[in-house]
PDB file of C-alpha atoms in Angstrom:
ATOM      1  CA  ARG A 817      -8.091  33.855   2.049  1.00 57.00           C
ATOM      2  CA  GLU A 818      -8.653  34.019   5.755  1.00 62.00           C
ATOM      3  CA  ILE A 819      -8.722  31.044   8.075  1.00 63.00           C
ATOM      4  CA  GLN A 820      -9.535  30.627  11.727  1.00 62.00           C
ATOM      5  CA  ALA A 821      -6.637  29.454  13.884  1.00 66.00           C
ATOM      6  CA  HIS A 822      -8.475  26.409  15.221  1.00 59.00           C
ATOM      7  CA  LYS A 823      -8.969  25.209  11.637  1.00 64.00           C
ATOM      8  CA  LEU A 824      -5.360  25.860  10.667  1.00 63.00           C
ATOM      9  CA  TYR A 825      -4.037  24.033  13.698  1.00 70.00           C
ATOM     10  CA  SER A 826      -6.401  21.088  13.787  1.00 67.00           C
ATOM     11  CA  GLY A 827      -5.388  17.514  13.170  1.00 68.00           C
ATOM     12  CA  SER A 828      -3.448  14.681  14.680  1.00 70.00           C
ATOM     13  CA  THR A 829       0.000  16.226  14.130  1.00 76.00           C
ATOM     14  CA  ASN A 830      -0.958  19.353  16.048  1.00 75.00           C
ATOM     15  CA  ASP A 831      -2.566  17.359  18.849  1.00 82.00           C
ATOM     16  CA  GLN A 832       0.437  15.060  19.178  1.00 85.00           C
ATOM     17  CA  LEU A 833       2.974  17.899  19.196  1.00 84.00           C
ATOM     18  CA  PHE A 834       0.908  19.867  21.699  1.00 86.00           C
ATOM     19  CA  GLN A 835       0.832  16.918  24.102  1.00 87.00           C
ATOM     20  CA  GLN A 836       4.579  16.413  23.673  1.00 87.00           C
ATOM     21  CA  SER A 837       5.224  20.134  24.222  1.00 88.00           C
ATOM     22  CA  LEU A 838       4.183  19.739  27.830  1.00 87.00           C
ATOM     23  CA  GLN A 839       7.096  17.366  28.466  1.00 90.00           C
ATOM     24  CA  SER A 840      10.156  19.579  27.981  1.00 91.00           C
ATOM     25  CA  ILE A 841      11.472  22.923  26.751  1.00 92.00           C
ATOM     26  CA  GLU A 842      12.847  21.242  23.601  1.00 92.00           C
ATOM     27  CA  ASP A 843       9.433  19.752  22.842  1.00 90.00           C
ATOM     28  CA  MET A 844       7.819  23.157  23.419  1.00 91.00           C
ATOM     29  CA  GLU A 845      10.304  24.719  20.982  1.00 92.00           C
ATOM     30  CA  GLN A 846       9.474  22.023  18.436  1.00 90.00           C
ATOM     31  CA  TYR A 847       5.756  22.751  18.835  1.00 87.00           C
ATOM     32  CA  ILE A 848       6.283  26.499  18.430  1.00 89.00           C
ATOM     33  CA  ALA A 849       8.379  25.859  15.303  1.00 90.00           C
ATOM     34  CA  TYR A 850       5.535  23.706  13.946  1.00 85.00           C
ATOM     35  CA  LEU A 851       3.016  26.507  14.604  1.00 85.00           C
ATOM     36  CA  VAL A 852       5.186  29.091  12.845  1.00 86.00           C
ATOM     37  CA  ASP A 853       5.969  26.773   9.898  1.00 83.00           C
ATOM     38  CA  THR A 854       2.281  25.960   9.468  1.00 79.00           C
ATOM     39  CA  ALA A 855       1.320  29.643   9.523  1.00 80.00           C
ATOM     40  CA  LEU A 856       4.009  30.493   6.958  1.00 78.00           C
ATOM     41  CA  ALA A 857       2.984  27.581   4.733  1.00 74.00           C
ATOM     42  CA  TYR A 858      -0.627  28.748   4.858  1.00 72.00           C
ATOM     43  CA  ARG A 859       0.408  32.312   4.034  1.00 74.00           C
ATOM     44  CA  THR A 860       2.347  31.060   1.002  1.00 71.00           C
ATOM     45  CA  PHE A 861      -0.646  28.962  -0.041  1.00 66.00           C
ATOM     46  CA  ALA A 862      -3.095  31.841   0.450  1.00 64.00           C
ATOM     47  CA  GLU A 863      -1.033  34.119  -1.798  1.00 65.00           C
ATOM     48  CA  LYS A 864      -1.218  31.724  -4.752  1.00 63.00           C
ATOM     49  CA  PRO A 865      -3.429  32.967  -7.583  1.00 53.00           C
ATOM     50  CA  ASN A 866      -5.058  29.565  -8.190  1.00 64.00           C
ATOM     51  CA  SER A 867      -8.366  28.664  -6.623  1.00 80.00           C
ATOM     52  CA  VAL A 868      -8.518  25.967  -3.965  1.00 87.00           C
ATOM     53  CA  VAL A 869     -10.015  23.565  -6.507  1.00 92.00           C
ATOM     54  CA  GLU A 870      -7.230  24.277  -9.009  1.00 91.00           C
ATOM     55  CA  GLU A 871      -4.667  23.659  -6.260  1.00 90.00           C
ATOM     56  CA  ILE A 872      -6.334  20.320  -5.464  1.00 95.00           C
ATOM     57  CA  LYS A 873      -6.386  19.292  -9.133  1.00 96.00           C
ATOM     58  CA  LEU A 874      -2.703  20.155  -9.438  1.00 94.00           C
ATOM     59  CA  TYR A 875      -1.878  18.251  -6.250  1.00 95.00           C
ATOM     60  CA  ILE A 876      -3.803  15.188  -7.484  1.00 97.00           C
ATOM     61  CA  SER A 877      -1.976  15.173 -10.822  1.00 96.00           C
ATOM     62  CA  LYS A 878       1.417  15.450  -9.112  1.00 96.00           C
ATOM     63  CA  HIS A 879       0.631  12.776  -6.486  1.00 97.00           C
ATOM     64  CA  ILE A 880      -1.512  10.398  -8.552  1.00 96.00           C
ATOM     65  CA  GLY A 881       0.337   7.299  -7.320  1.00 95.00           C
ATOM     66  CA  GLU A 882      -0.169   8.117  -3.652  1.00 95.00           C
ATOM     67  CA  ASP A 883      -3.046   7.387  -1.304  1.00 94.00           C
ATOM     68  CA  LEU A 884      -5.319  10.367  -1.970  1.00 96.00           C
ATOM     69  CA  THR A 885      -8.114  10.814   0.545  1.00 94.00           C
ATOM     70  CA  ARG A 886     -10.445  13.700   1.280  1.00 93.00           C
ATOM     71  CA  ASN A 887      -8.628  14.173   4.582  1.00 91.00           C
ATOM     72  CA  SER A 888      -5.146  14.257   3.078  1.00 92.00           C
ATOM     73  CA  LEU A 889      -6.245  16.597   0.286  1.00 95.00           C
ATOM     74  CA  ALA A 890      -8.065  18.883   2.728  1.00 90.00           C
ATOM     75  CA  GLU A 891      -4.901  19.178   4.814  1.00 86.00           C
ATOM     76  CA  THR A 892      -2.971  20.462   1.790  1.00 86.00           C
ATOM     77  CA  VAL A 893      -5.386  23.389   1.401  1.00 86.00           C
ATOM     78  CA  TYR A 894      -6.160  23.926   5.092  1.00 80.00           C
ATOM     79  CA  LEU A 895      -9.865  23.087   4.802  1.00 82.00           C
ATOM     80  CA  ASN A 896     -12.345  20.765   6.459  1.00 84.00           C
ATOM     81  CA  PRO A 897     -12.664  17.566   4.341  1.00 89.00           C
ATOM     82  CA  ASP A 898     -16.454  17.856   4.056  1.00 90.00           C
ATOM     83  CA  TYR A 899     -16.258  21.501   3.028  1.00 88.00           C
ATOM     84  CA  LEU A 900     -13.572  20.706   0.444  1.00 90.00           C
ATOM     85  CA  ALA A 901     -15.724  17.936  -1.047  1.00 94.00           C
ATOM     86  CA  ARG A 902     -18.728  20.280  -1.327  1.00 92.00           C
ATOM     87  CA  LEU A 903     -16.624  23.087  -2.793  1.00 90.00           C
ATOM     88  CA  PHE A 904     -14.984  20.748  -5.310  1.00 94.00           C
ATOM     89  CA  LYS A 905     -18.327  19.394  -6.514  1.00 95.00           C
ATOM     90  CA  LYS A 906     -19.850  22.876  -6.672  1.00 93.00           C
ATOM     91  CA  GLU A 907     -17.001  24.227  -8.831  1.00 91.00           C
ATOM     92  CA  THR A 908     -16.467  21.183 -11.072  1.00 94.00           C
ATOM     93  CA  GLY A 909     -19.787  19.353 -11.039  1.00 96.00           C
ATOM     94  CA  VAL A 910     -17.870  16.157 -10.226  1.00 97.00           C
ATOM     95  CA  PRO A 911     -17.518  14.589  -6.769  1.00 97.00           C
ATOM     96  CA  LEU A 912     -13.923  14.668  -5.521  1.00 97.00           C
ATOM     97  CA  GLY A 913     -13.641  10.872  -5.283  1.00 96.00           C
ATOM     98  CA  ASN A 914     -14.888  10.472  -8.855  1.00 97.00           C
ATOM     99  CA  TYR A 915     -12.404  13.074 -10.074  1.00 98.00           C
ATOM    100  CA  ILE A 916      -9.539  11.143  -8.486  1.00 97.00           C
ATOM    101  CA  ILE A 917     -10.702   7.900 -10.136  1.00 96.00           C
ATOM    102  CA  GLU A 918     -11.165   9.593 -13.528  1.00 96.00           C
ATOM    103  CA  THR A 919      -7.708  11.175 -13.317  1.00 97.00           C
ATOM    104  CA  ARG A 920      -6.113   7.859 -12.387  1.00 97.00           C
ATOM    105  CA  ILE A 921      -7.882   6.055 -15.227  1.00 97.00           C
ATOM    106  CA  GLN A 922      -6.869   8.746 -17.747  1.00 97.00           C
ATOM    107  CA  MET A 923      -3.238   8.446 -16.670  1.00 97.00           C
ATOM    108  CA  ALA A 924      -3.447   4.642 -16.859  1.00 97.00           C
ATOM    109  CA  LYS A 925      -4.918   4.883 -20.375  1.00 97.00           C
ATOM    110  CA  HIS A 926      -2.012   7.087 -21.400  1.00 96.00           C
ATOM    111  CA  TRP A 927       0.570   4.597 -20.089  1.00 96.00           C
ATOM    112  CA  LEU A 928      -1.282   1.620 -21.555  1.00 96.00           C
ATOM    113  CA  ALA A 929      -1.343   3.286 -24.962  1.00 94.00           C
ATOM    114  CA  THR A 930       2.210   4.630 -24.980  1.00 94.00           C
ATOM    115  CA  SER A 931       4.304   2.078 -23.090  1.00 93.00           C
ATOM    116  CA  GLN A 932       4.868  -1.629 -22.670  1.00 93.00           C
ATOM    117  CA  MET A 933       4.849  -1.302 -18.888  1.00 95.00           C
ATOM    118  CA  PRO A 934       3.053  -4.276 -17.292  1.00 96.00           C
ATOM    119  CA  VAL A 935      -0.491  -3.587 -16.135  1.00 96.00           C
ATOM    120  CA  HIS A 936       0.357  -4.290 -12.493  1.00 95.00           C
ATOM    121  CA  MET A 937       3.069  -1.606 -12.617  1.00 96.00           C
ATOM    122  CA  ILE A 938       0.697   0.898 -14.184  1.00 97.00           C
ATOM    123  CA  ALA A 939      -1.856   0.103 -11.486  1.00 97.00           C
ATOM    124  CA  GLY A 940       0.740   0.937  -8.844  1.00 96.00           C
ATOM    125  CA  LYS A 941       1.825   4.121 -10.605  1.00 96.00           C
ATOM    126  CA  VAL A 942      -1.747   5.428 -10.545  1.00 97.00           C
ATOM    127  CA  GLY A 943      -2.342   4.570  -6.908  1.00 96.00           C
ATOM    128  CA  TYR A 944      -3.814   1.056  -6.926  1.00 96.00           C
ATOM    129  CA  ALA A 945      -1.882  -1.572  -4.970  1.00 94.00           C
ATOM    130  CA  ASN A 946      -4.384  -4.274  -5.962  1.00 94.00           C
ATOM    131  CA  ASP A 947      -4.184  -4.785  -9.731  1.00 91.00           C
ATOM    132  CA  SER A 948      -7.342  -6.922  -9.896  1.00 94.00           C
ATOM    133  CA  TYR A 949      -9.296  -4.072  -8.264  1.00 96.00           C
ATOM    134  CA  PHE A 950      -7.665  -1.687 -10.738  1.00 97.00           C
ATOM    135  CA  SER A 951      -8.694  -3.930 -13.660  1.00 96.00           C
ATOM    136  CA  ARG A 952     -12.312  -4.111 -12.436  1.00 96.00           C
ATOM    137  CA  LEU A 953     -12.460  -0.351 -11.947  1.00 96.00           C
ATOM    138  CA  PHE A 954     -10.825   0.251 -15.331  1.00 97.00           C
ATOM    139  CA  LYS A 955     -13.381  -1.986 -17.060  1.00 97.00           C
ATOM    140  CA  GLN A 956     -16.222  -0.279 -15.192  1.00 96.00           C
ATOM    141  CA  GLU A 957     -14.992   3.145 -16.349  1.00 94.00           C
ATOM    142  CA  CYS A 958     -13.879   2.256 -19.905  1.00 95.00           C
ATOM    143  CA  GLY A 959     -15.859  -0.823 -20.891  1.00 96.00           C
ATOM    144  CA  LEU A 960     -12.628  -2.745 -21.528  1.00 96.00           C
ATOM    145  CA  THR A 961     -10.050  -4.393 -19.291  1.00 96.00           C
ATOM    146  CA  PRO A 962      -6.600  -2.761 -19.324  1.00 97.00           C
ATOM    147  CA  TYR A 963      -5.323  -5.628 -21.493  1.00 96.00           C
ATOM    148  CA  GLU A 964      -8.200  -5.208 -23.974  1.00 96.00           C
ATOM    149  CA  PHE A 965      -7.660  -1.441 -24.022  1.00 96.00           C
ATOM    150  CA  ARG A 966      -3.945  -1.834 -24.775  1.00 95.00           C
ATOM    151  CA  HIS A 967      -4.637  -4.414 -27.498  1.00 94.00           C
ATOM    152  CA  LYS A 968      -7.255  -2.130 -29.098  1.00 94.00           C
ATOM    153  CA  GLN A 969      -4.852   0.831 -29.002  1.00 92.00           C
ATOM    154  CA  GLN A 970      -2.107  -1.213 -30.668  1.00 88.00           C
ATOM    155  CA  LYS A 971      -4.536  -2.514 -33.281  1.00 89.00           C
ATOM    156  CA  ASP A 972      -5.847   0.998 -34.002  1.00 87.00           C
ATOM    157  CA  ARG A 973      -2.285   2.322 -34.415  1.00 82.00           C
ATOM    158  CA  LEU A 974      -1.470  -0.362 -36.962  1.00 80.00           C
ATOM    159  CA  GLY A 975      -4.584   0.475 -38.914  1.00 68.00           C
TER     160      GLY A 975
END
């Protein structure tokens, strides 16, 4: 996987460190260290056997409770956010944003079915700070509120 330097070193962190590097030798050393670390991180990433989309799926599953945006995901694989979104949809048939929602809902369903954790805690664990928004989204995706889903799962287990 090849990448052009201006794509590898784009973003607010690079811009900020570059501006700071003009202030002192120590800041310049910090900027050079950032450039080298970024290049080494990309080299490690590029040598992985997984596709970019598989790397993104893995990252999403490991960071499901965090704020996952196209920009933040694109940074992890050194791609432009728009290009990543197109690539993800082309390979999976599912828009990236929808995949994140589906993954969060699946994880929430698992915790609702297998734990007594309160719904607001589950919402937070899958990346939703607003539990009423989570409940609306859950109902939209599953046809049941989280409470109804949990009750149905418990009822189905008891027979």
